[in-house]
Amino acid sequence: SAVSTSPALSAAAAAGSSMDPSRLRNVAVIAHVDHGKTTLMDRLLRQCGAEIPHERAMDSNSLERERGITIASKVTSISWKDIELNMVDTPGHADFGGEVERVVGMVEGAVLVVDAGEGPLAQTKFVLAKALKYGLRPILLLNKVDRPSVSEETCNEVESLVFDLFANLGATEEQLDFPVLYASAKEGWASLTYTKTPADDARNMSPLLDAIVQHVPSPSASLDDPFRMLVSMMERDFYLGRILTGRIFSGVIHVGDRIHGLRGTCNGVQKIEEGKVTKLMKKMGTNIVPIDTAGAGDIVLIAGLANPSIGHTVANVEVMTALPTVVLDPPTISMT
Ligand code: GDP
């Protein structure tokens, strides 16, 4: 296609950002605290780390060392067999600020990490409810299968507990038919069938990475429309200023592009600020990597505007419509 043959776009792909939405997967990682999310992410990065473009990693290392850039992005990108996975960390606690909604609103799939010994717990349920409501079809990863107390039988019990939980939360037939994998994040492997002792050549995370590529839909987003992005996360860097993170709804963005921030109001749209993209970044592995350009469907970090905030739209200056914010329900305070 015209897209894949453009030198500028090929360069962007080489710089770590896919210009082909079909080669992207945006995935939320959901887990109760201590069920193994950190260990799992660490393993995925170790397995895929070698595929992060080496020069890029060096660049960003020096960028961080020399300029003290400290960005704690919750979105980590991993390259796997020509596919770029954007893994988004979800808060492990019930929050009242809508952060969970914002995360599930920027992805097309989820990995639900459940301790195979403990089963699903309260925090799993809170985030899962939002994920199901947003139409995501989570992949169940039963973790800590290496533990002596975990058996095929206890895994089956946990699976049926998760099934009941899905059903109670109003899951659709399709969502109830969730893929299940067994894993020991600690030992560094995942499997499609229950085992405690995978063969040496199967002691890796490939089955999980493949399952994500297979089961999570790629984002449907048009590269041809003007650039628009909903700001889902925000942080501050001493040198770069405000860093806006979001999934690109449409179009392509380059460093230097003129953009503006928009806010939807009851009687139209309010322009917040106009400026230009000073830096475009992704967190590849553990490094913040500067990129030149990024396309629709991808999740990126943008520096250059000081005022737009979470829920605002960042767009090409010719765009005068704000994207709808993703909150489905008014926030409710529940003491249960
Ligand atoms: P998080 O709170 O979900 O990020 O959980 P962590 O990744 O920090 O893991 C919590 C604890 O469980 C740590 O002590 C890990 O070493 C341990 N853990 C994580 N995955 C496994 C696993 O697959 N097997 C066992 N036995 N322990 C694990």
JSON list of C-alpha atoms in Angstrom, two decimals, residues 148-227:
[
{"chain": "A", "resi": 148, "resn": "PRO", "atom": "CA", "xyz": [2.75, -26.32, 45.41]},
{"chain": "A", "resi": 149, "resn": "SER", "atom": "CA", "xyz": [-0.81, -25.50, 46.52]},
{"chain": "A", "resi": 150, "resn": "VAL", "atom": "CA", "xyz": [-1.92, -24.95, 42.91]},
{"chain": "A", "resi": 151, "resn": "SER", "atom": "CA", "xyz": [-3.18, -27.98, 40.94]},
{"chain": "A", "resi": 152, "resn": "GLU", "atom": "CA", "xyz": [-5.17, -28.54, 37.77]},
{"chain": "A", "resi": 153, "resn": "GLU", "atom": "CA", "xyz": [-8.21, -28.92, 40.00]},
{"chain": "A", "resi": 154, "resn": "THR", "atom": "CA", "xyz": [-7.72, -25.62, 41.84]},
{"chain": "A", "resi": 155, "resn": "CYS", "atom": "CA", "xyz": [-7.14, -23.91, 38.46]},
{"chain": "A", "resi": 156, "resn": "ASN", "atom": "CA", "xyz": [-10.46, -25.29, 37.21]},
{"chain": "A", "resi": 157, "resn": "GLU", "atom": "CA", "xyz": [-12.13, -23.94, 40.34]},
{"chain": "A", "resi": 158, "resn": "VAL", "atom": "CA", "xyz": [-10.61, -20.49, 39.85]},
{"chain": "A", "resi": 159, "resn": "GLU", "atom": "CA", "xyz": [-11.63, -20.54, 36.19]},
{"chain": "A", "resi": 160, "resn": "SER", "atom": "CA", "xyz": [-15.22, -21.21, 37.13]},
{"chain": "A", "resi": 161, "resn": "LEU", "atom": "CA", "xyz": [-15.08, -18.48, 39.79]},
{"chain": "A", "resi": 162, "resn": "VAL", "atom": "CA", "xyz": [-13.88, -16.06, 37.10]},
{"chain": "A", "resi": 163, "resn": "PHE", "atom": "CA", "xyz": [-16.63, -17.29, 34.76]},
{"chain": "A", "resi": 164, "resn": "ASP", "atom": "CA", "xyz": [-19.25, -16.63, 37.47]},
{"chain": "A", "resi": 165, "resn": "LEU", "atom": "CA", "xyz": [-17.75, -13.22, 38.11]},
{"chain": "A", "resi": 166, "resn": "PHE", "atom": "CA", "xyz": [-17.96, -12.36, 34.39]},
{"chain": "A", "resi": 167, "resn": "ALA", "atom": "CA", "xyz": [-21.57, -13.59, 34.30]},
{"chain": "A", "resi": 168, "resn": "ASN", "atom": "CA", "xyz": [-22.50, -11.55, 37.40]},
{"chain": "A", "resi": 169, "resn": "LEU", "atom": "CA", "xyz": [-20.97, -8.48, 35.81]},
{"chain": "A", "resi": 170, "resn": "GLY", "atom": "CA", "xyz": [-23.19, -8.92, 32.75]},
{"chain": "A", "resi": 171, "resn": "ALA", "atom": "CA", "xyz": [-20.60, -10.30, 30.34]},
{"chain": "A", "resi": 172, "resn": "THR", "atom": "CA", "xyz": [-21.78, -11.16, 26.83]},
{"chain": "A", "resi": 173, "resn": "GLU", "atom": "CA", "xyz": [-21.54, -14.70, 25.38]},
{"chain": "A", "resi": 174, "resn": "GLU", "atom": "CA", "xyz": [-18.39, -13.65, 23.57]},
{"chain": "A", "resi": 175, "resn": "GLN", "atom": "CA", "xyz": [-16.80, -12.22, 26.70]},
{"chain": "A", "resi": 176, "resn": "LEU", "atom": "CA", "xyz": [-17.71, -15.38, 28.67]},
{"chain": "A", "resi": 177, "resn": "ASP", "atom": "CA", "xyz": [-15.81, -17.44, 26.12]},
{"chain": "A", "resi": 178, "resn": "PHE", "atom": "CA", "xyz": [-12.49, -16.03, 27.37]},
{"chain": "A", "resi": 179, "resn": "PRO", "atom": "CA", "xyz": [-9.14, -17.59, 26.48]},
{"chain": "A", "resi": 180, "resn": "VAL", "atom": "CA", "xyz": [-7.27, -19.05, 29.47]},
{"chain": "A", "resi": 181, "resn": "LEU", "atom": "CA", "xyz": [-3.51, -19.37, 29.94]},
{"chain": "A", "resi": 182, "resn": "TYR", "atom": "CA", "xyz": [-1.48, -20.76, 32.82]},
{"chain": "A", "resi": 183, "resn": "ALA", "atom": "CA", "xyz": [1.70, -19.07, 33.91]},
{"chain": "A", "resi": 184, "resn": "SER", "atom": "CA", "xyz": [4.51, -18.69, 36.32]},
{"chain": "A", "resi": 185, "resn": "ALA", "atom": "CA", "xyz": [5.61, -15.11, 35.84]},
{"chain": "A", "resi": 186, "resn": "LYS", "atom": "CA", "xyz": [8.27, -15.79, 38.44]},
{"chain": "A", "resi": 187, "resn": "GLU", "atom": "CA", "xyz": [9.75, -18.66, 36.42]},
{"chain": "A", "resi": 188, "resn": "GLY", "atom": "CA", "xyz": [9.13, -16.77, 33.18]},
{"chain": "A", "resi": 189, "resn": "TRP", "atom": "CA", "xyz": [6.68, -18.96, 31.27]},
{"chain": "A", "resi": 190, "resn": "ALA", "atom": "CA", "xyz": [3.06, -19.15, 30.11]},
{"chain": "A", "resi": 191, "resn": "SER", "atom": "CA", "xyz": [1.20, -22.12, 28.65]},
{"chain": "A", "resi": 192, "resn": "LEU", "atom": "CA", "xyz": [-2.09, -22.78, 26.85]},
{"chain": "A", "resi": 193, "resn": "THR", "atom": "CA", "xyz": [-2.56, -26.00, 28.82]},
{"chain": "A", "resi": 194, "resn": "TYR", "atom": "CA", "xyz": [-2.14, -26.65, 32.52]},
{"chain": "A", "resi": 195, "resn": "THR", "atom": "CA", "xyz": [1.35, -27.74, 33.47]},
{"chain": "A", "resi": 196, "resn": "LYS", "atom": "CA", "xyz": [3.81, -27.25, 36.28]},
{"chain": "A", "resi": 197, "resn": "THR", "atom": "CA", "xyz": [6.84, -28.31, 34.29]},
{"chain": "A", "resi": 198, "resn": "PRO", "atom": "CA", "xyz": [6.90, -26.98, 30.73]},
{"chain": "A", "resi": 199, "resn": "ALA", "atom": "CA", "xyz": [9.58, -28.36, 28.41]},
{"chain": "A", "resi": 200, "resn": "ASP", "atom": "CA", "xyz": [12.80, -26.34, 28.36]},
{"chain": "A", "resi": 201, "resn": "ASP", "atom": "CA", "xyz": [12.00, -24.80, 24.98]},
{"chain": "A", "resi": 202, "resn": "ALA", "atom": "CA", "xyz": [8.54, -23.77, 26.25]},
{"chain": "A", "resi": 203, "resn": "ARG", "atom": "CA", "xyz": [9.74, -21.92, 29.33]},
{"chain": "A", "resi": 204, "resn": "ASN", "atom": "CA", "xyz": [8.96, -18.50, 27.89]},
{"chain": "A", "resi": 205, "resn": "MET", "atom": "CA", "xyz": [6.17, -15.97, 27.48]},
{"chain": "A", "resi": 206, "resn": "SER", "atom": "CA", "xyz": [5.53, -16.62, 23.77]},
{"chain": "A", "resi": 207, "resn": "PRO", "atom": "CA", "xyz": [2.10, -18.28, 24.30]},
{"chain": "A", "resi": 208, "resn": "LEU", "atom": "CA", "xyz": [0.85, -15.14, 26.08]},
{"chain": "A", "resi": 209, "resn": "LEU", "atom": "CA", "xyz": [2.31, -12.78, 23.48]},
{"chain": "A", "resi": 210, "resn": "ASP", "atom": "CA", "xyz": [0.79, -14.88, 20.68]},
{"chain": "A", "resi": 211, "resn": "ALA", "atom": "CA", "xyz": [-2.57, -14.98, 22.48]},
{"chain": "A", "resi": 212, "resn": "ILE", "atom": "CA", "xyz": [-2.59, -11.18, 22.73]},
{"chain": "A", "resi": 213, "resn": "VAL", "atom": "CA", "xyz": [-1.88, -10.83, 19.00]},
{"chain": "A", "resi": 214, "resn": "GLN", "atom": "CA", "xyz": [-4.54, -13.43, 18.17]},
{"chain": "A", "resi": 215, "resn": "HIS", "atom": "CA", "xyz": [-7.36, -12.37, 20.50]},
{"chain": "A", "resi": 216, "resn": "VAL", "atom": "CA", "xyz": [-7.02, -8.60, 20.88]},
{"chain": "A", "resi": 217, "resn": "PRO", "atom": "CA", "xyz": [-8.45, -6.69, 17.91]},
{"chain": "A", "resi": 218, "resn": "SER", "atom": "CA", "xyz": [-6.19, -4.11, 16.31]},
{"chain": "A", "resi": 219, "resn": "PRO", "atom": "CA", "xyz": [-7.42, -0.52, 16.72]},
{"chain": "A", "resi": 220, "resn": "SER", "atom": "CA", "xyz": [-9.71, 0.64, 13.96]},
{"chain": "A", "resi": 221, "resn": "ALA", "atom": "CA", "xyz": [-8.45, 4.10, 13.15]},
{"chain": "A", "resi": 222, "resn": "SER", "atom": "CA", "xyz": [-7.95, 6.09, 9.97]},
{"chain": "A", "resi": 223, "resn": "LEU", "atom": "CA", "xyz": [-4.54, 7.43, 9.03]},
{"chain": "A", "resi": 224, "resn": "ASP", "atom": "CA", "xyz": [-6.13, 9.64, 6.37]},
{"chain": "A", "resi": 225, "resn": "ASP", "atom": "CA", "xyz": [-8.20, 11.88, 8.64]},
{"chain": "A", "resi": 226, "resn": "PRO", "atom": "CA", "xyz": [-6.65, 14.84, 10.47]},
{"chain": "A", "resi": 227, "resn": "PHE", "atom": "CA", "xyz": [-4.71, 14.14, 13.65]}
]
